[in-house]
Amino acid sequence: MSKYHLDYLEQLESESIHIFREVAGQFERPALLFSGGKDSIVLVHLALKAFRPGKFPFPLVHIDTGHNFQEALDFRDNLAAELGEKLIVRNVGDTIKEKNLTEQKGKFASRNALQTYTLLDTIEEFKFDACIGGARRDEEKARAKERIFSVRDEFGQWDPKLQRPELWDTYNGRIHKGENVRVFPISNWTELDIWNYIKRENIALPSIYFAHNREVLEWQGQLVATSEFMQKDPTDVISIKKVRYRTVGDMTCTAAVESDASTIDDIITEIIATKTSERGETRIDDRVSEAAMEDRKKGGYF
């Protein structure tokens, strides 16, 4: 009898589907955090494989800062409508008004950190006990510390020193009242794995991931899209560049990379050659301090 082998993408897919089904089995009110970025789009694709022909056992949830790329928002809305799945959107702008929060000021004033307030309020509003996210361990060192089932206390906070062991793909979803769990089904994937999977599965993406002409401001070696959210100075160097995005966060904290990659094969070739991680190359918010991401996560961030 011949042996049955899974290739590496099939193994990653199988593990992720197993995690999705563990969430459905262990939690009463889970949610899938969906921004319209490539990682959360892959999560939706994996959820389809885990649960179709049935409906998802959770809604899609987006914490919208109001500073997002329109291409990602349009894709988010269209995909949710096409799949017939429930999409919940909560706006950081509403939280700022309700809680009288102070926004950052300055050239690239970001609402990124303020997302935490809206996320925690949304978890409380819908009593979510598990939030599935698209974080990967290769993105950033704080994310590399996360377990796949990562417990948050009753205040939504994360303690990296108090994590549960996960042996033999055994995930512990037991929590006390008020606690919740963040679940990362693609923790073991890399950026290259994501793109190879997108190619194999022929997954559609927002146009922003492919090379296009865009007006950008050149700042400390980075190319930041001009927008109404950016403070422009007379000395700013603004030009039209052919760019694409490796990761899609807010317009105020995500830089583009110069690229001619117009197909998925082009992008894969580009990623194989690069020596810089996607967040290291493009995310301004991670440069605030050495522990910027970990500090945000401890406070309840994604």
PDB file of N, CA, C and O in Angstrom, residues 135-198:
ATOM      1  N   ALA A 135      -2.536  36.910  12.785  1.00  0.00           N
ATOM      2  CA  ALA A 135      -1.122  37.139  13.106  1.00  0.00           C
ATOM      3  C   ALA A 135      -0.286  35.894  12.815  1.00  0.00           C
ATOM      4  O   ALA A 135      -0.749  34.770  12.998  1.00  0.00           O
ATOM      5  N   ARG A 136       0.951  36.152  12.358  1.00  0.00           N
ATOM      6  CA  ARG A 136       1.899  35.057  12.102  1.00  0.00           C
ATOM      7  C   ARG A 136       3.160  35.296  12.926  1.00  0.00           C
ATOM      8  O   ARG A 136       3.550  36.434  13.143  1.00  0.00           O
ATOM      9  N   ARG A 137       3.832  34.209  13.318  1.00  0.00           N
ATOM     10  CA  ARG A 137       5.010  34.348  14.180  1.00  0.00           C
ATOM     11  C   ARG A 137       6.182  35.005  13.465  1.00  0.00           C
ATOM     12  O   ARG A 137       7.059  35.560  14.109  1.00  0.00           O
ATOM     13  N   ASP A 138       6.234  34.934  12.145  1.00  0.00           N
ATOM     14  CA  ASP A 138       7.390  35.499  11.440  1.00  0.00           C
ATOM     15  C   ASP A 138       7.263  37.005  11.234  1.00  0.00           C
ATOM     16  O   ASP A 138       8.201  37.643  10.753  1.00  0.00           O
ATOM     17  N   GLU A 139       6.120  37.588  11.618  1.00  0.00           N
ATOM     18  CA  GLU A 139       5.908  39.006  11.347  1.00  0.00           C
ATOM     19  C   GLU A 139       6.727  39.912  12.256  1.00  0.00           C
ATOM     20  O   GLU A 139       7.281  40.919  11.804  1.00  0.00           O
ATOM     21  N   GLU A 140       6.757  39.577  13.555  1.00  0.00           N
ATOM     22  CA  GLU A 140       7.290  40.507  14.538  1.00  0.00           C
ATOM     23  C   GLU A 140       7.592  39.725  15.814  1.00  0.00           C
ATOM     24  O   GLU A 140       6.922  38.749  16.110  1.00  0.00           O
ATOM     25  N   LYS A 141       8.619  40.135  16.561  1.00  0.00           N
ATOM     26  CA  LYS A 141       9.090  39.317  17.682  1.00  0.00           C
ATOM     27  C   LYS A 141       8.055  39.133  18.784  1.00  0.00           C
ATOM     28  O   LYS A 141       8.027  38.073  19.437  1.00  0.00           O
ATOM     29  N   ALA A 142       7.194  40.133  19.030  1.00  0.00           N
ATOM     30  CA  ALA A 142       6.162  39.949  20.057  1.00  0.00           C
ATOM     31  C   ALA A 142       5.151  38.899  19.606  1.00  0.00           C
ATOM     32  O   ALA A 142       4.658  38.108  20.418  1.00  0.00           O
ATOM     33  N   ARG A 143       4.858  38.882  18.313  1.00  0.00           N
ATOM     34  CA  ARG A 143       3.921  37.875  17.810  1.00  0.00           C
ATOM     35  C   ARG A 143       4.540  36.478  17.845  1.00  0.00           C
ATOM     36  O   ARG A 143       3.834  35.483  17.920  1.00  0.00           O
ATOM     37  N   ALA A 144       5.875  36.424  17.788  1.00  0.00           N
ATOM     38  CA  ALA A 144       6.547  35.127  17.875  1.00  0.00           C
ATOM     39  C   ALA A 144       6.407  34.512  19.257  1.00  0.00           C
ATOM     40  O   ALA A 144       6.584  33.310  19.432  1.00  0.00           O
ATOM     41  N   LYS A 145       6.080  35.321  20.272  1.00  0.00           N
ATOM     42  CA  LYS A 145       5.922  34.808  21.637  1.00  0.00           C
ATOM     43  C   LYS A 145       4.546  34.213  21.886  1.00  0.00           C
ATOM     44  O   LYS A 145       4.328  33.571  22.910  1.00  0.00           O
ATOM     45  N   GLU A 146       3.610  34.463  21.000  1.00  0.00           N
ATOM     46  CA  GLU A 146       2.220  34.060  21.234  1.00  0.00           C
ATOM     47  C   GLU A 146       2.013  32.565  21.076  1.00  0.00           C
ATOM     48  O   GLU A 146       2.596  31.924  20.209  1.00  0.00           O
ATOM     49  N   ARG A 147       1.184  31.997  21.932  1.00  0.00           N
ATOM     50  CA  ARG A 147       0.649  30.669  21.686  1.00  0.00           C
ATOM     51  C   ARG A 147      -0.452  30.779  20.630  1.00  0.00           C
ATOM     52  O   ARG A 147      -0.905  31.869  20.287  1.00  0.00           O
ATOM     53  N   ILE A 148      -0.921  29.625  20.137  1.00  0.00           N
ATOM     54  CA  ILE A 148      -2.022  29.641  19.156  1.00  0.00           C
ATOM     55  C   ILE A 148      -3.333  30.007  19.854  1.00  0.00           C
ATOM     56  O   ILE A 148      -4.114  30.795  19.334  1.00  0.00           O
ATOM     57  N   PHE A 149      -3.570  29.448  21.060  1.00  0.00           N
ATOM     58  CA  PHE A 149      -4.661  29.906  21.916  1.00  0.00           C
ATOM     59  C   PHE A 149      -4.021  30.810  22.970  1.00  0.00           C
ATOM     60  O   PHE A 149      -3.310  30.310  23.849  1.00  0.00           O
ATOM     61  N   SER A 150      -4.240  32.104  22.908  1.00  0.00           N
ATOM     62  CA  SER A 150      -3.560  33.048  23.783  1.00  0.00           C
ATOM     63  C   SER A 150      -4.592  33.740  24.681  1.00  0.00           C
ATOM     64  O   SER A 150      -5.446  34.482  24.197  1.00  0.00           O
ATOM     65  N   VAL A 151      -4.482  33.478  25.969  1.00  0.00           N
ATOM     66  CA  VAL A 151      -5.506  33.947  26.911  1.00  0.00           C
ATOM     67  C   VAL A 151      -5.310  35.423  27.235  1.00  0.00           C
ATOM     68  O   VAL A 151      -4.195  35.885  27.449  1.00  0.00           O
ATOM     69  N   ARG A 152      -6.409  36.161  27.285  1.00  0.00           N
ATOM     70  CA  ARG A 152      -6.439  37.543  27.758  1.00  0.00           C
ATOM     71  C   ARG A 152      -7.249  37.598  29.051  1.00  0.00           C
ATOM     72  O   ARG A 152      -8.274  36.912  29.172  1.00  0.00           O
ATOM     73  N   ASP A 153      -6.808  38.404  30.011  1.00  0.00           N
ATOM     74  CA  ASP A 153      -7.509  38.458  31.291  1.00  0.00           C
ATOM     75  C   ASP A 153      -8.824  39.244  31.172  1.00  0.00           C
ATOM     76  O   ASP A 153      -9.212  39.660  30.074  1.00  0.00           O
ATOM     77  N   GLU A 154      -9.480  39.459  32.309  1.00  0.00           N
ATOM     78  CA  GLU A 154     -10.794  40.116  32.282  1.00  0.00           C
ATOM     79  C   GLU A 154     -10.709  41.564  31.801  1.00  0.00           C
ATOM     80  O   GLU A 154     -11.729  42.183  31.501  1.00  0.00           O
ATOM     81  N   PHE A 155      -9.489  42.121  31.774  1.00  0.00           N
ATOM     82  CA  PHE A 155      -9.300  43.479  31.251  1.00  0.00           C
ATOM     83  C   PHE A 155      -8.791  43.467  29.802  1.00  0.00           C
ATOM     84  O   PHE A 155      -8.444  44.519  29.255  1.00  0.00           O
ATOM     85  N   GLY A 156      -8.728  42.284  29.211  1.00  0.00           N
ATOM     86  CA  GLY A 156      -8.279  42.160  27.823  1.00  0.00           C
ATOM     87  C   GLY A 156      -6.777  42.160  27.676  1.00  0.00           C
ATOM     88  O   GLY A 156      -6.261  42.210  26.564  1.00  0.00           O
ATOM     89  N   GLN A 157      -6.048  42.078  28.795  1.00  0.00           N
ATOM     90  CA  GLN A 157      -4.597  42.223  28.748  1.00  0.00           C
ATOM     91  C   GLN A 157      -3.898  40.873  28.584  1.00  0.00           C
ATOM     92  O   GLN A 157      -4.402  39.839  29.013  1.00  0.00           O
ATOM     93  N   TRP A 158      -2.704  40.925  27.979  1.00  0.00           N
ATOM     94  CA  TRP A 158      -1.907  39.733  27.699  1.00  0.00           C
ATOM     95  C   TRP A 158      -0.653  39.756  28.551  1.00  0.00           C
ATOM     96  O   TRP A 158       0.024  40.781  28.620  1.00  0.00           O
ATOM     97  N   ASP A 159      -0.339  38.622  29.209  1.00  0.00           N
ATOM     98  CA  ASP A 159       0.899  38.488  29.956  1.00  0.00           C
ATOM     99  C   ASP A 159       1.738  37.424  29.272  1.00  0.00           C
ATOM    100  O   ASP A 159       1.439  36.232  29.375  1.00  0.00           O
ATOM    101  N   PRO A 160       2.810  37.833  28.574  1.00  0.00           N
ATOM    102  CA  PRO A 160       3.617  36.838  27.839  1.00  0.00           C
ATOM    103  C   PRO A 160       4.292  35.816  28.733  1.00  0.00           C
ATOM    104  O   PRO A 160       4.741  34.770  28.265  1.00  0.00           O
ATOM    105  N   LYS A 161       4.377  36.095  30.065  1.00  0.00           N
ATOM    106  CA  LYS A 161       5.015  35.144  30.983  1.00  0.00           C
ATOM    107  C   LYS A 161       4.023  34.116  31.517  1.00  0.00           C
ATOM    108  O   LYS A 161       4.418  33.178  32.210  1.00  0.00           O
ATOM    109  N   LEU A 162       2.754  34.306  31.249  1.00  0.00           N
ATOM    110  CA  LEU A 162       1.728  33.380  31.745  1.00  0.00           C
ATOM    111  C   LEU A 162       0.979  32.762  30.573  1.00  0.00           C
ATOM    112  O   LEU A 162      -0.197  33.017  30.356  1.00  0.00           O
ATOM    113  N   GLN A 163       1.707  31.950  29.810  1.00  0.00           N
ATOM    114  CA  GLN A 163       1.075  31.306  28.673  1.00  0.00           C
ATOM    115  C   GLN A 163       1.000  29.805  28.899  1.00  0.00           C
ATOM    116  O   GLN A 163       1.850  29.212  29.555  1.00  0.00           O
ATOM    117  N   ARG A 164       0.001  29.201  28.308  1.00  0.00           N
ATOM    118  CA  ARG A 164      -0.222  27.780  28.516  1.00  0.00           C
ATOM    119  C   ARG A 164       0.609  26.949  27.535  1.00  0.00           C
ATOM    120  O   ARG A 164       0.795  27.348  26.396  1.00  0.00           O
ATOM    121  N   PRO A 165       1.069  25.798  27.995  1.00  0.00           N
ATOM    122  CA  PRO A 165       1.762  24.909  27.052  1.00  0.00           C
ATOM    123  C   PRO A 165       0.779  24.367  26.016  1.00  0.00           C
ATOM    124  O   PRO A 165      -0.400  24.182  26.315  1.00  0.00           O
ATOM    125  N   GLU A 166       1.274  24.151  24.808  1.00  0.00           N
ATOM    126  CA  GLU A 166       0.454  23.549  23.751  1.00  0.00           C
ATOM    127  C   GLU A 166       1.231  22.361  23.191  1.00  0.00           C
ATOM    128  O   GLU A 166       2.142  22.528  22.376  1.00  0.00           O
ATOM    129  N   LEU A 167       0.892  21.184  23.670  1.00  0.00           N
ATOM    130  CA  LEU A 167       1.619  19.978  23.296  1.00  0.00           C
ATOM    131  C   LEU A 167       0.759  19.117  22.381  1.00  0.00           C
ATOM    132  O   LEU A 167      -0.434  18.945  22.603  1.00  0.00           O
ATOM    133  N   TRP A 168       1.394  18.569  21.363  1.00  0.00           N
ATOM    134  CA  TRP A 168       0.728  17.643  20.454  1.00  0.00           C
ATOM    135  C   TRP A 168      -0.583  18.213  19.889  1.00  0.00           C
ATOM    136  O   TRP A 168      -1.598  17.535  19.814  1.00  0.00           O
ATOM    137  N   ASP A 169      -0.557  19.489  19.518  1.00  0.00           N
ATOM    138  CA  ASP A 169      -1.730  20.132  18.925  1.00  0.00           C
ATOM    139  C   ASP A 169      -2.948  20.099  19.842  1.00  0.00           C
ATOM    140  O   ASP A 169      -4.097  20.048  19.391  1.00  0.00           O
ATOM    141  N   THR A 170      -2.693  20.087  21.147  1.00  0.00           N
ATOM    142  CA  THR A 170      -3.775  20.138  22.127  1.00  0.00           C
ATOM    143  C   THR A 170      -3.943  21.572  22.598  1.00  0.00           C
ATOM    144  O   THR A 170      -3.032  22.151  23.184  1.00  0.00           O
ATOM    145  N   TYR A 171      -5.104  22.146  22.344  1.00  0.00           N
ATOM    146  CA  TYR A 171      -5.350  23.557  22.654  1.00  0.00           C
ATOM    147  C   TYR A 171      -6.342  23.656  23.808  1.00  0.00           C
ATOM    148  O   TYR A 171      -7.397  23.038  23.781  1.00  0.00           O
ATOM    149  N   ASN A 172      -5.959  24.457  24.802  1.00  0.00           N
ATOM    150  CA  ASN A 172      -6.757  24.582  26.017  1.00  0.00           C
ATOM    151  C   ASN A 172      -7.582  25.868  25.955  1.00  0.00           C
ATOM    152  O   ASN A 172      -7.053  26.960  26.105  1.00  0.00           O
ATOM    153  N   GLY A 173      -8.878  25.722  25.735  1.00  0.00           N
ATOM    154  CA  GLY A 173      -9.755  26.876  25.634  1.00  0.00           C
ATOM    155  C   GLY A 173     -10.487  27.219  26.915  1.00  0.00           C
ATOM    156  O   GLY A 173     -11.396  28.056  26.905  1.00  0.00           O
ATOM    157  N   ARG A 174     -10.102  26.603  28.030  1.00  0.00           N
ATOM    158  CA  ARG A 174     -10.797  26.888  29.290  1.00  0.00           C
ATOM    159  C   ARG A 174     -10.435  28.287  29.786  1.00  0.00           C
ATOM    160  O   ARG A 174      -9.260  28.634  29.895  1.00  0.00           O
ATOM    161  N   ILE A 175     -11.444  29.047  30.096  1.00  0.00           N
ATOM    162  CA  ILE A 175     -11.219  30.401  30.605  1.00  0.00           C
ATOM    163  C   ILE A 175     -12.180  30.683  31.751  1.00  0.00           C
ATOM    164  O   ILE A 175     -13.218  30.039  31.881  1.00  0.00           O
ATOM    165  N   HIS A 176     -11.796  31.661  32.587  1.00  0.00           N
ATOM    166  CA  HIS A 176     -12.686  32.126  33.638  1.00  0.00           C
ATOM    167  C   HIS A 176     -13.627  33.186  33.083  1.00  0.00           C
ATOM    168  O   HIS A 176     -13.373  33.773  32.020  1.00  0.00           O
ATOM    169  N   LYS A 177     -14.690  33.452  33.809  1.00  0.00           N
ATOM    170  CA  LYS A 177     -15.662  34.443  33.385  1.00  0.00           C
ATOM    171  C   LYS A 177     -14.980  35.801  33.172  1.00  0.00           C
ATOM    172  O   LYS A 177     -14.194  36.253  34.009  1.00  0.00           O
ATOM    173  N   GLY A 178     -15.249  36.405  32.047  1.00  0.00           N
ATOM    174  CA  GLY A 178     -14.665  37.710  31.727  1.00  0.00           C
ATOM    175  C   GLY A 178     -13.417  37.621  30.882  1.00  0.00           C
ATOM    176  O   GLY A 178     -13.036  38.586  30.225  1.00  0.00           O
ATOM    177  N   GLU A 179     -12.735  36.461  30.903  1.00  0.00           N
ATOM    178  CA  GLU A 179     -11.542  36.295  30.077  1.00  0.00           C
ATOM    179  C   GLU A 179     -11.939  35.975  28.640  1.00  0.00           C
ATOM    180  O   GLU A 179     -13.075  35.581  28.368  1.00  0.00           O
ATOM    181  N   ASN A 180     -11.014  36.126  27.736  1.00  0.00           N
ATOM    182  CA  ASN A 180     -11.236  35.693  26.362  1.00  0.00           C
ATOM    183  C   ASN A 180      -9.926  35.183  25.802  1.00  0.00           C
ATOM    184  O   ASN A 180      -8.865  35.352  26.395  1.00  0.00           O
ATOM    185  N   VAL A 181     -10.022  34.569  24.639  1.00  0.00           N
ATOM    186  CA  VAL A 181      -8.843  33.963  24.006  1.00  0.00           C
ATOM    187  C   VAL A 181      -8.670  34.545  22.612  1.00  0.00           C
ATOM    188  O   VAL A 181      -9.643  34.721  21.880  1.00  0.00           O
ATOM    189  N   ARG A 182      -7.452  34.887  22.293  1.00  0.00           N
ATOM    190  CA  ARG A 182      -7.117  35.243  20.907  1.00  0.00           C
ATOM    191  C   ARG A 182      -6.548  33.982  20.259  1.00  0.00           C
ATOM    192  O   ARG A 182      -5.675  33.326  20.847  1.00  0.00           O
ATOM    193  N   VAL A 183      -7.025  33.673  19.072  1.00  0.00           N
ATOM    194  CA  VAL A 183      -6.632  32.438  18.397  1.00  0.00           C
ATOM    195  C   VAL A 183      -5.961  32.778  17.076  1.00  0.00           C
ATOM    196  O   VAL A 183      -6.484  33.579  16.292  1.00  0.00           O
ATOM    197  N   PHE A 184      -4.813  32.151  16.815  1.00  0.00           N
ATOM    198  CA  PHE A 184      -4.031  32.470  15.618  1.00  0.00           C
ATOM    199  C   PHE A 184      -3.793  31.207  14.778  1.00  0.00           C
ATOM    200  O   PHE A 184      -2.744  30.561  14.885  1.00  0.00           O
ATOM    201  N   PRO A 185      -4.730  30.873  13.900  1.00  0.00           N
ATOM    202  CA  PRO A 185      -4.616  29.612  13.145  1.00  0.00           C
ATOM    203  C   PRO A 185      -3.460  29.583  12.154  1.00  0.00           C
ATOM    204  O   PRO A 185      -3.071  28.502  11.707  1.00  0.00           O
ATOM    205  N   ILE A 186      -2.928  30.751  11.767  1.00  0.00           N
ATOM    206  CA  ILE A 186      -1.825  30.740  10.797  1.00  0.00           C
ATOM    207  C   ILE A 186      -0.517  31.186  11.460  1.00  0.00           C
ATOM    208  O   ILE A 186       0.372  31.717  10.788  1.00  0.00           O
ATOM    209  N   SER A 187      -0.384  30.937  12.747  1.00  0.00           N
ATOM    210  CA  SER A 187       0.846  31.289  13.460  1.00  0.00           C
ATOM    211  C   SER A 187       2.072  30.655  12.819  1.00  0.00           C
ATOM    212  O   SER A 187       3.150  31.249  12.790  1.00  0.00           O
ATOM    213  N   ASN A 188       1.931  29.431  12.338  1.00  0.00           N
ATOM    214  CA  ASN A 188       3.097  28.696  11.831  1.00  0.00           C
ATOM    215  C   ASN A 188       3.382  28.968  10.361  1.00  0.00           C
ATOM    216  O   ASN A 188       4.276  28.346   9.785  1.00  0.00           O
ATOM    217  N   TRP A 189       2.614  29.865   9.748  1.00  0.00           N
ATOM    218  CA  TRP A 189       2.828  30.211   8.345  1.00  0.00           C
ATOM    219  C   TRP A 189       3.834  31.359   8.263  1.00  0.00           C
ATOM    220  O   TRP A 189       3.950  32.172   9.164  1.00  0.00           O
ATOM    221  N   THR A 190       4.524  31.454   7.120  1.00  0.00           N
ATOM    222  CA  THR A 190       5.365  32.612   6.831  1.00  0.00           C
ATOM    223  C   THR A 190       4.703  33.448   5.738  1.00  0.00           C
ATOM    224  O   THR A 190       3.736  33.006   5.102  1.00  0.00           O
ATOM    225  N   GLU A 191       5.264  34.625   5.518  1.00  0.00           N
ATOM    226  CA  GLU A 191       4.737  35.460   4.431  1.00  0.00           C
ATOM    227  C   GLU A 191       4.784  34.714   3.094  1.00  0.00           C
ATOM    228  O   GLU A 191       3.838  34.768   2.306  1.00  0.00           O
ATOM    229  N   LEU A 192       5.880  33.988   2.871  1.00  0.00           N
ATOM    230  CA  LEU A 192       6.000  33.239   1.609  1.00  0.00           C
ATOM    231  C   LEU A 192       4.977  32.117   1.533  1.00  0.00           C
ATOM    232  O   LEU A 192       4.399  31.857   0.468  1.00  0.00           O
ATOM    233  N   ASP A 193       4.722  31.447   2.665  1.00  0.00           N
ATOM    234  CA  ASP A 193       3.674  30.407   2.690  1.00  0.00           C
ATOM    235  C   ASP A 193       2.328  31.002   2.281  1.00  0.00           C
ATOM    236  O   ASP A 193       1.561  30.389   1.528  1.00  0.00           O
ATOM    237  N   ILE A 194       2.031  32.176   2.820  1.00  0.00           N
ATOM    238  CA  ILE A 194       0.755  32.827   2.503  1.00  0.00           C
ATOM    239  C   ILE A 194       0.631  33.054   1.001  1.00  0.00           C
ATOM    240  O   ILE A 194      -0.405  32.743   0.393  1.00  0.00           O
ATOM    241  N   TRP A 195       1.682  33.577   0.398  1.00  0.00           N
ATOM    242  CA  TRP A 195       1.603  33.874  -1.034  1.00  0.00           C
ATOM    243  C   TRP A 195       1.562  32.605  -1.884  1.00  0.00           C
ATOM    244  O   TRP A 195       0.853  32.549  -2.894  1.00  0.00           O
ATOM    245  N   ASN A 196       2.316  31.575  -1.468  1.00  0.00           N
ATOM    246  CA  ASN A 196       2.242  30.316  -2.217  1.00  0.00           C
ATOM    247  C   ASN A 196       0.846  29.696  -2.101  1.00  0.00           C
ATOM    248  O   ASN A 196       0.336  29.098  -3.052  1.00  0.00           O
ATOM    249  N   TYR A 197       0.223  29.849  -0.935  1.00  0.00           N
ATOM    250  CA  TYR A 197      -1.130  29.313  -0.748  1.00  0.00           C
ATOM    251  C   TYR A 197      -2.152  30.116  -1.557  1.00  0.00           C
ATOM    252  O   TYR A 197      -3.054  29.543  -2.179  1.00  0.00           O
ATOM    253  N   ILE A 198      -1.992  31.432  -1.553  1.00  0.00           N
ATOM    254  CA  ILE A 198      -2.889  32.282  -2.352  1.00  0.00           C
ATOM    255  C   ILE A 198      -2.804  31.890  -3.827  1.00  0.00           C
ATOM    256  O   ILE A 198      -3.819  31.802  -4.531  1.00  0.00           O
TER     257      ILE A 198
END
